[in-house]
Amino acid sequence: MKNLSLCSSKMQKALWATLFVFTHIFTYAQLEKTYPNSETHVATGGCVLCNVVDSEKSIGSNENDYATLRIPIGINARIIQTFNFQNLVPGFRKLTIGIETPNVSIKEQAKRDIYIETFNGNTTNNDYKKIDLNMLKPGPDPNKGTIEFTTTKPFTKIELSIHSGLVGLGEDLRIYYVHHLPSRFTTCGNPPLDPAYYFPFDGNSKIDIIRGTSLTPPYVNNLLFSNGVCGKALGDTNTPLYAGDIPLNPYATISFWAKATTNNSEILFLTNLFGERHFKIQNEPEFRHYTIKINPESASLYRDGKFVPGKGIIINGNQLAIILSMINASIDELIIYHRELSDTEILALAQSYNTSLNKSIDTNTLQTETINEIFTISPNPTTGQIAIESNFPMEGSEIFISNTSGKEVYRSKFTSKTFDLPTTLPGGVYMLTLQTRDKKVYTRKVILTR
């Protein structure tokens, strides 16, 4: 059992909550690049000269060697190479394929018939598409670069098919690597740290868009939706909605935006062992961001990214489900993680929605930036060098760089307004956080192009 700090003297319009927690062990999604563990390939059209040379070099984490897909110019044939992943990959992943086309820019390959498609087992996700200019990303050497696109459905394998070569475009396509990473998918913010489940409540939907899990019972279709922080928010539900198919680790984080519109507003997370437990929020006509972090020894509440001290309900860690019911209240962006987010991640998550968090709150360990303070980074995108500017002192600050999964990849004491990111960091989206000596935190998105 654990004490959850939930009550605050400044909270004034009722929001009730209690929580079921699964103890089923669930393997949390890998936060680094994930590479396929096997491949197969086949040539069609009766082409005896079509082949894949060193096909095994296109899989695994070595990004410096390559396989070669070869089709002679003018031959009416194609090669299909299939890349298989060991585990089911959740939706909304950024797929990247490192390629090279000798003696010609990779941008020219948009003129060629190259297609890509994802599958869940042997079932197509119906996302068959031709590689176009927007998907081809040249590097400093225009003959080398990547094919990049974002999936929307879970998959276990991808197929890359290449048709015959054309004059001037070459007959070889080199594949250096294939991998996927968590991708941006919120409608108003940065990636929410690769969650296990995500209910945006947009499009009049109660479905998690990562794994397709639906809040049940399925016959509850007369749900109320209104404007939320990010698209639509879910309103009153006369019948409780059960998230019975969502297992939670003993280490978990639940994040959501909520507001209470009347004195008798409530949001209930029910438990069959202790009955209804609740915490109250008063004078909250606007959406505020809440995070509940749970481990086997303790549980904590954060509001607008900041820890809220106090005493509150007891949650038992051996429950079966999450049950959601609301009266005169709204909830948006319900996100469930199979791990504990760090304090830095929780603050970055709350700030990522580009919604002002400059509101009164109880004493906290961290303070968010005030509206008259300026913190900028440039250039953005950058090839590696960053200049930071502010209208407040930065002496004694620390700088942190995290990837889109929330993993810290760089840390340094502030010594200069201009500094270089490590050359080992690959291109992508990162979060730069500056924490001042008085514990104020400023976070900005950085796009690194290499």
Coordinates of C-alpha atoms in Angstrom, one line a residue:
M1 CA 0.0 0.0 0.0
K2 CA 1.1 3.5 -0.6
N3 CA 0.2 7.0 0.3
L4 CA -0.6 9.3 -2.6
S5 CA -0.2 13.0 -2.0
L6 CA -3.3 14.6 -3.6
C7 CA -4.9 17.3 -1.4
S8 CA -4.0 20.9 -1.5
S9 CA -5.4 23.9 0.4
K10 CA -5.6 26.0 -2.8
M11 CA -7.6 23.4 -4.7
Q12 CA -11.3 24.4 -4.8
K13 CA -13.9 22.7 -7.2
A14 CA -14.4 18.9 -6.8
L15 CA -12.4 16.4 -8.8
W16 CA -12.6 12.9 -7.3
A17 CA -10.2 10.1 -8.1
T18 CA -9.2 6.6 -7.3
L19 CA -7.2 4.2 -9.2
F20 CA -7.1 0.5 -10.1
V21 CA -3.6 -0.8 -10.9
F22 CA -2.6 -4.0 -12.8
T23 CA 0.3 -6.0 -11.5
H24 CA 0.6 -7.9 -14.8
I25 CA 4.3 -7.5 -15.9
F26 CA 4.5 -5.7 -19.2
T27 CA 7.7 -5.2 -21.1
Y28 CA 8.1 -1.5 -21.7
A29 CA 8.9 -0.4 -25.2
Q30 CA 12.6 0.0 -26.0
L31 CA 13.5 3.7 -26.0
E32 CA 16.5 3.5 -28.3
K33 CA 16.7 2.8 -32.0
T34 CA 15.2 -0.6 -32.8
Y35 CA 16.6 -2.5 -35.7
P36 CA 15.1 -5.6 -37.6
N37 CA 16.5 -8.9 -36.5
S38 CA 16.1 -10.7 -39.9
E39 CA 15.3 -10.1 -43.6
T40 CA 14.1 -12.0 -46.6
H41 CA 14.2 -11.0 -50.2
V42 CA 12.9 -12.2 -53.6
A43 CA 13.2 -11.1 -57.2
T44 CA 10.2 -11.2 -59.5
G45 CA 9.8 -11.0 -63.3
G46 CA 12.1 -13.9 -64.1
C47 CA 15.3 -11.7 -63.8
V48 CA 18.3 -13.9 -63.2
L49 CA 20.6 -10.9 -62.9
C50 CA 18.5 -9.3 -60.2
N51 CA 19.8 -9.9 -56.7
V52 CA 20.6 -8.6 -53.2
V53 CA 24.3 -8.6 -52.4
D54 CA 25.3 -9.0 -48.8
S55 CA 21.7 -8.8 -47.7
E56 CA 22.5 -9.5 -44.0
K57 CA 24.3 -6.1 -43.9
S58 CA 21.0 -4.3 -44.1
I59 CA 19.9 -5.5 -40.6
G60 CA 21.3 -5.0 -37.2
S61 CA 22.8 -1.9 -35.6
N62 CA 26.0 -1.6 -37.8
E63 CA 25.1 1.5 -39.9
N64 CA 28.4 1.6 -41.7
D65 CA 28.1 -1.4 -44.0
Y66 CA 25.4 -2.1 -46.6
A67 CA 23.5 -4.5 -48.8
T68 CA 23.1 -3.7 -52.5
L69 CA 19.8 -4.2 -54.3
R70 CA 20.7 -4.6 -58.0
I71 CA 18.3 -4.6 -61.0
P72 CA 19.8 -4.0 -64.5
I73 CA 18.6 -1.0 -66.4
G74 CA 15.6 -1.7 -68.6
I75 CA 14.7 -5.0 -67.1
N76 CA 11.0 -5.4 -66.3
A77 CA 11.4 -6.8 -62.8
R78 CA 11.5 -5.9 -59.2
I79 CA 13.1 -6.9 -55.9
I80 CA 11.2 -7.1 -52.6
Q81 CA 13.2 -7.0 -49.4
T82 CA 11.3 -7.7 -46.2
F83 CA 12.6 -6.5 -42.8
N84 CA 11.3 -8.4 -39.7
F85 CA 11.2 -7.1 -36.2
Q86 CA 11.3 -9.4 -33.2
N87 CA 8.4 -7.8 -31.3
L88 CA 5.2 -6.0 -32.4
V89 CA 6.0 -2.4 -33.0
P90 CA 3.4 0.1 -31.7
G91 CA 1.9 2.6 -34.1
F92 CA 3.3 6.1 -34.6
R93 CA 6.9 5.2 -35.1
K94 CA 9.3 7.0 -37.3
L95 CA 10.9 4.5 -39.7
T96 CA 14.2 5.4 -41.2
I97 CA 16.1 3.6 -43.9
G98 CA 19.7 4.6 -44.6
I99 CA 20.4 4.5 -48.4
E100 CA 23.0 5.4 -51.0
T101 CA 22.7 5.6 -54.8
P102 CA 26.2 5.7 -56.3
N103 CA 27.0 8.6 -58.7
V104 CA 23.5 10.1 -58.4
S105 CA 21.6 12.1 -55.8
I106 CA 19.1 10.1 -53.7
K107 CA 16.5 12.8 -54.6
E108 CA 16.6 11.4 -58.2
Q109 CA 15.2 8.1 -56.8
A110 CA 11.7 9.8 -56.5
K111 CA 11.5 9.3 -60.3
R112 CA 11.9 5.6 -59.8
D113 CA 9.2 3.1 -58.7
I114 CA 10.2 2.4 -55.1
Y115 CA 7.5 1.4 -52.7
I116 CA 7.2 0.7 -49.0
E117 CA 4.5 -1.0 -46.9
T118 CA 4.0 -2.2 -43.3
F119 CA 2.4 -5.5 -42.1
N120 CA 1.1 -6.9 -38.8
G121 CA 2.0 -10.5 -39.3
N122 CA 0.9 -11.3 -42.8
T123 CA -1.9 -8.7 -42.8
T124 CA -1.2 -5.5 -44.6
N125 CA -1.8 -2.2 -42.8
N126 CA -3.0 -0.8 -46.2
D127 CA -0.3 1.9 -46.2
Y128 CA 1.4 0.9 -49.5
K129 CA 3.1 4.1 -50.8
K130 CA 5.5 5.3 -53.4
I131 CA 8.7 6.9 -52.1
D132 CA 8.5 10.6 -52.9
L133 CA 10.7 13.7 -52.6
N134 CA 9.3 14.5 -49.1
M135 CA 10.5 11.1 -47.8
L136 CA 14.0 11.3 -49.3
K137 CA 16.4 13.2 -47.0
P138 CA 19.9 13.7 -48.4
G139 CA 22.9 14.1 -46.1
P140 CA 26.0 16.2 -46.7
D141 CA 26.8 13.8 -49.5
P142 CA 23.7 14.1 -51.7
N143 CA 24.3 10.5 -52.9
K144 CA 23.7 9.3 -49.3
G145 CA 20.8 9.9 -46.9
T146 CA 17.6 8.4 -45.6
I147 CA 14.1 7.4 -46.5
E148 CA 11.9 8.6 -43.6
F149 CA 8.2 8.2 -42.9
T150 CA 5.9 7.7 -39.9
T151 CA 3.6 4.7 -39.4
T152 CA 0.2 5.0 -37.8
K153 CA -0.5 1.3 -37.1
P154 CA 1.3 -1.5 -35.2
F155 CA 3.5 -3.6 -37.4
T156 CA 5.9 -6.6 -37.3
K157 CA 7.6 -6.1 -40.7
I158 CA 8.1 -3.7 -43.6
E159 CA 8.5 -4.4 -47.3
L160 CA 10.7 -2.3 -49.6
S161 CA 10.1 -3.0 -53.3
I162 CA 12.3 -1.5 -56.0
H163 CA 11.5 -1.8 -59.7
S164 CA 13.9 -1.8 -62.7
G165 CA 16.6 0.9 -63.0
L166 CA 16.3 3.8 -65.3
V167 CA 18.9 5.4 -67.5
G168 CA 20.7 8.1 -65.4
L169 CA 19.4 6.7 -62.1
G170 CA 21.7 3.7 -61.8
E171 CA 20.9 0.1 -61.2
D172 CA 22.1 -0.2 -57.5
L173 CA 20.4 0.9 -54.3
R174 CA 22.5 0.4 -51.2
I175 CA 20.7 -0.2 -47.9
Y176 CA 22.8 0.6 -44.8
Y177 CA 20.3 0.2 -42.0
V178 CA 16.6 0.2 -41.0
H179 CA 15.3 1.3 -37.6
H180 CA 12.4 2.9 -35.9
L181 CA 12.1 5.5 -33.1
P182 CA 9.2 7.0 -31.2
S183 CA 7.7 9.8 -33.3
R184 CA 5.8 13.0 -32.8
F185 CA 2.1 12.3 -32.8
T186 CA 0.3 14.7 -30.5
T187 CA -1.6 17.4 -32.3
C188 CA -0.2 20.3 -30.2
G189 CA 3.2 19.5 -28.7
N190 CA 6.3 17.4 -28.6
P191 CA 6.3 13.6 -28.3
P192 CA 4.9 12.6 -24.9
L193 CA 7.9 10.4 -24.1
D194 CA 6.8 7.2 -25.9
P195 CA 3.8 6.2 -23.8
A196 CA 2.3 2.7 -23.7
Y197 CA -1.3 4.0 -24.2
Y198 CA -2.6 7.3 -25.5
F199 CA -6.2 8.5 -25.5
P200 CA -6.4 11.9 -27.2
F201 CA -10.3 11.8 -27.3
D202 CA -10.2 13.5 -30.7
G203 CA -12.7 12.6 -33.4
N204 CA -15.4 11.6 -30.9
S205 CA -13.3 8.6 -30.0
K206 CA -12.6 6.7 -26.8
I207 CA -9.9 4.6 -28.5
D208 CA -6.2 4.5 -27.7
I209 CA -4.4 5.3 -30.9
I210 CA -1.2 3.4 -30.2
R211 CA -2.5 -0.1 -29.8
G212 CA -6.1 0.3 -30.6
T213 CA -7.4 -0.4 -27.1
S214 CA -10.9 1.0 -26.5
L215 CA -12.5 2.2 -23.3
T216 CA -15.5 -0.2 -22.8
P217 CA -18.4 -1.0 -22.6
P218 CA -18.6 -0.6 -26.4
Y219 CA -22.3 0.3 -26.2
V220 CA -21.4 3.6 -24.5
N221 CA -21.4 5.8 -27.6
N222 CA -23.3 8.9 -26.4
L223 CA -20.2 10.5 -25.0
L224 CA -19.9 14.3 -24.7
F225 CA -16.9 16.0 -26.3
S226 CA -15.9 19.6 -26.1
N227 CA -12.9 21.8 -26.8
G228 CA -9.8 20.6 -24.9
V229 CA -6.2 21.4 -24.5
C230 CA -5.3 19.3 -27.6
G231 CA -8.3 19.0 -30.0
K232 CA -11.3 17.6 -28.2
A233 CA -11.8 16.6 -24.6
L234 CA -14.0 13.9 -23.1
G235 CA -16.8 15.2 -20.9
D236 CA -19.5 13.7 -18.7
T237 CA -20.0 9.9 -18.8
N238 CA -23.1 8.6 -17.1
T239 CA -21.8 5.0 -17.5
P240 CA -18.3 4.2 -16.3
L241 CA -15.7 3.4 -19.0
Y242 CA -13.5 0.5 -18.2
A243 CA -9.9 0.2 -19.5
G244 CA -9.8 -3.4 -18.6
D245 CA -7.3 -4.5 -21.3
I246 CA -4.6 -2.1 -20.1
P247 CA -2.0 -3.8 -17.8
L248 CA 0.1 -1.5 -15.7
N249 CA 3.5 -2.3 -14.3
P250 CA 4.1 -1.8 -10.5
Y251 CA 6.1 1.2 -11.9
A252 CA 3.7 3.4 -13.8
T253 CA 2.8 7.0 -14.7
I254 CA -0.6 8.3 -15.6
S255 CA -0.9 11.8 -17.1
F256 CA -3.9 13.8 -18.2
W257 CA -5.4 17.3 -18.4
A258 CA -8.6 18.0 -16.4
K259 CA -10.9 20.7 -15.4
A260 CA -13.9 20.8 -13.0
T261 CA -16.8 23.1 -14.1
T262 CA -19.0 23.1 -11.0
N263 CA -18.8 22.6 -7.2
N264 CA -20.0 19.0 -7.6
S265 CA -17.7 18.0 -10.4
E266 CA -15.9 14.8 -10.2
I267 CA -13.7 12.3 -12.0
L268 CA -13.7 8.8 -10.5
F269 CA -11.0 6.2 -10.8
L270 CA -12.7 3.3 -8.9
T271 CA -11.3 0.4 -7.0
N272 CA -13.2 -2.7 -5.8
L273 CA -11.0 -3.1 -2.7
F274 CA -11.2 0.3 -1.0
G275 CA -14.3 1.7 -2.6
E276 CA -14.2 5.2 -3.9
R277 CA -11.3 7.4 -3.0
H278 CA -10.9 10.9 -4.1
F279 CA -8.9 14.1 -4.2
K280 CA -10.4 17.5 -4.6
I281 CA -9.6 20.4 -6.9
Q282 CA -11.2 23.7 -6.2
N283 CA -11.5 26.8 -8.5
E284 CA -10.3 25.0 -11.6
P285 CA -12.5 26.2 -14.5
E286 CA -9.5 25.9 -16.8
F287 CA -7.6 22.8 -17.8
R288 CA -4.6 21.9 -15.6
H289 CA -2.1 19.2 -16.2
Y290 CA -1.9 16.3 -13.7
T291 CA 0.5 13.4 -13.4
I292 CA 0.3 10.5 -11.0
K293 CA 3.5 8.5 -10.6
I294 CA 3.4 5.1 -8.9
N295 CA 6.0 2.6 -7.7
P296 CA 5.8 -0.3 -5.2
E297 CA 6.8 2.0 -2.3
S298 CA 5.2 5.3 -3.0
A299 CA 2.9 7.4 -5.2
S300 CA 3.1 11.1 -6.0
L301 CA 0.9 13.7 -7.6
Y302 CA 2.2 16.5 -9.9
R303 CA 0.2 19.5 -11.1
D304 CA 1.4 21.5 -14.1
G305 CA 4.7 19.5 -13.9
K306 CA 5.3 20.3 -10.2
F307 CA 5.2 18.0 -7.2
V308 CA 2.2 18.6 -4.9
P309 CA 2.9 17.8 -1.2
G310 CA 0.3 16.7 1.2
K311 CA -1.7 13.6 2.3
G312 CA -4.2 11.8 0.2
I313 CA -5.7 8.5 -0.8
I314 CA -4.3 5.0 -0.5
I315 CA -3.9 3.0 -3.7
N316 CA -3.4 -0.7 -3.6
G317 CA -1.0 -2.1 -6.2
N318 CA -2.8 -5.4 -6.8
Q319 CA -5.9 -4.2 -8.6
L320 CA -7.4 -5.2 -12.0
A321 CA -8.4 -2.3 -14.1
I322 CA -8.8 1.5 -14.6
I323 CA -12.4 2.6 -14.5
L324 CA -13.2 6.2 -15.5
S325 CA -16.4 8.1 -14.7
M326 CA -17.0 11.9 -14.8
I327 CA -19.7 14.4 -13.7
N328 CA -19.5 18.0 -14.7
A329 CA -15.8 17.6 -15.6
S330 CA -13.6 17.1 -18.7
I331 CA -10.5 15.1 -19.3
D332 CA -8.0 15.3 -22.2
E333 CA -4.8 13.6 -23.3
L334 CA -5.0 10.6 -21.0
I335 CA -1.5 9.0 -21.3
I336 CA -0.3 5.8 -19.6
Y337 CA 3.3 4.8 -19.2
H338 CA 4.8 1.5 -18.1
R339 CA 7.5 3.2 -16.2
E340 CA 8.1 6.1 -13.7
L341 CA 8.8 9.4 -15.5
S342 CA 11.5 11.5 -13.9
D343 CA 10.7 14.9 -12.5
T344 CA 12.4 16.5 -15.4
E345 CA 10.3 14.4 -17.9
I346 CA 7.1 15.3 -16.0
L347 CA 7.8 19.0 -16.2
A348 CA 8.8 18.7 -19.9
L349 CA 5.6 16.8 -20.7
A350 CA 3.4 19.4 -19.0
Q351 CA 5.3 22.2 -20.9
S352 CA 5.2 20.4 -24.3
Y353 CA 1.6 21.3 -25.0
N354 CA 2.5 25.0 -25.5
T355 CA -0.1 25.9 -22.9
S356 CA 0.7 28.5 -20.2
L357 CA 1.5 26.9 -16.9
N358 CA 2.1 30.3 -15.2
K359 CA -0.5 29.7 -12.5
S360 CA -0.4 29.8 -8.7
I361 CA 0.5 26.5 -7.0
D362 CA 1.8 25.3 -3.7
T363 CA 5.5 25.3 -2.8
N364 CA 7.4 23.0 -5.1
T365 CA 10.9 21.8 -5.8
L366 CA 10.9 23.3 -9.3
Q367 CA 9.6 26.6 -10.6
T368 CA 8.5 27.1 -14.2
E369 CA 9.4 30.1 -16.2
T370 CA 7.4 33.3 -15.7
I371 CA 5.8 35.1 -18.6
N372 CA 8.2 38.0 -18.8
E373 CA 11.3 35.8 -19.0
I374 CA 12.8 35.1 -22.4
F375 CA 14.8 32.0 -23.4
T376 CA 15.6 31.3 -27.0
I377 CA 17.9 29.0 -28.9
S378 CA 19.3 29.4 -32.4
P379 CA 19.7 28.4 -35.1
N380 CA 16.9 25.8 -35.1
P381 CA 17.2 23.5 -37.0
T382 CA 20.9 23.3 -36.3
T383 CA 23.8 21.2 -37.7
G384 CA 25.3 21.0 -34.2
Q385 CA 26.2 24.4 -32.8
I386 CA 23.6 26.1 -30.6
A387 CA 23.5 29.7 -29.2
I388 CA 21.2 30.4 -26.3
E389 CA 19.9 33.8 -25.2
S390 CA 17.9 35.0 -22.2
N391 CA 17.0 38.1 -20.3
F392 CA 17.9 36.4 -16.9
P393 CA 21.3 35.3 -15.5
M394 CA 22.4 31.9 -16.6
E395 CA 25.6 31.6 -14.5
G396 CA 25.5 28.5 -12.4
S397 CA 22.9 26.8 -14.7
E398 CA 23.0 23.2 -16.0
I399 CA 22.1 22.2 -19.6
F400 CA 20.5 18.8 -20.3
I401 CA 19.7 17.3 -23.7
S402 CA 17.2 14.5 -23.9
N403 CA 16.0 12.5 -26.9
T404 CA 12.3 12.1 -27.9
S405 CA 12.0 9.1 -25.6
G406 CA 13.1 11.2 -22.6
K407 CA 16.6 9.6 -22.2
E408 CA 19.3 12.1 -21.2
V409 CA 22.0 12.1 -23.9
Y410 CA 24.1 15.1 -22.9
R411 CA 24.7 17.2 -19.7
S412 CA 26.9 20.1 -19.1
K413 CA 27.5 23.1 -16.8
F414 CA 26.7 26.4 -18.4
T415 CA 30.0 28.0 -19.5
S416 CA 29.1 29.9 -22.7
K417 CA 26.1 31.0 -24.6
T418 CA 27.4 29.1 -27.6
F419 CA 28.3 25.4 -27.5
D420 CA 28.4 22.4 -29.8
L421 CA 26.3 19.2 -29.4
P422 CA 28.3 16.0 -29.3
T423 CA 29.3 14.7 -32.7
T424 CA 28.0 11.3 -31.7
L425 CA 24.4 12.5 -31.6
P426 CA 22.5 11.5 -34.8
G427 CA 20.1 13.9 -36.5
G428 CA 16.7 14.1 -35.0
V429 CA 14.5 15.9 -32.5
Y430 CA 15.8 16.6 -29.0
M431 CA 14.7 18.5 -25.9
L432 CA 17.1 21.1 -24.5
T433 CA 16.5 21.9 -20.8
L434 CA 18.2 24.7 -18.9
Q435 CA 17.9 24.6 -15.1
T436 CA 19.1 27.7 -13.3
R437 CA 20.8 27.8 -9.9
D438 CA 17.5 28.7 -8.3
K439 CA 15.8 25.6 -9.9
K440 CA 13.9 27.4 -12.6
V441 CA 13.5 25.2 -15.7
Y442 CA 13.3 26.2 -19.4
T443 CA 12.7 23.6 -22.1
R444 CA 12.9 24.1 -25.9
K445 CA 12.7 21.7 -28.8
V446 CA 15.9 21.3 -30.9
I447 CA 16.0 19.9 -34.4
L448 CA 19.4 18.5 -35.3
T449 CA 20.2 17.9 -39.0
R450 CA 23.2 15.9 -39.9

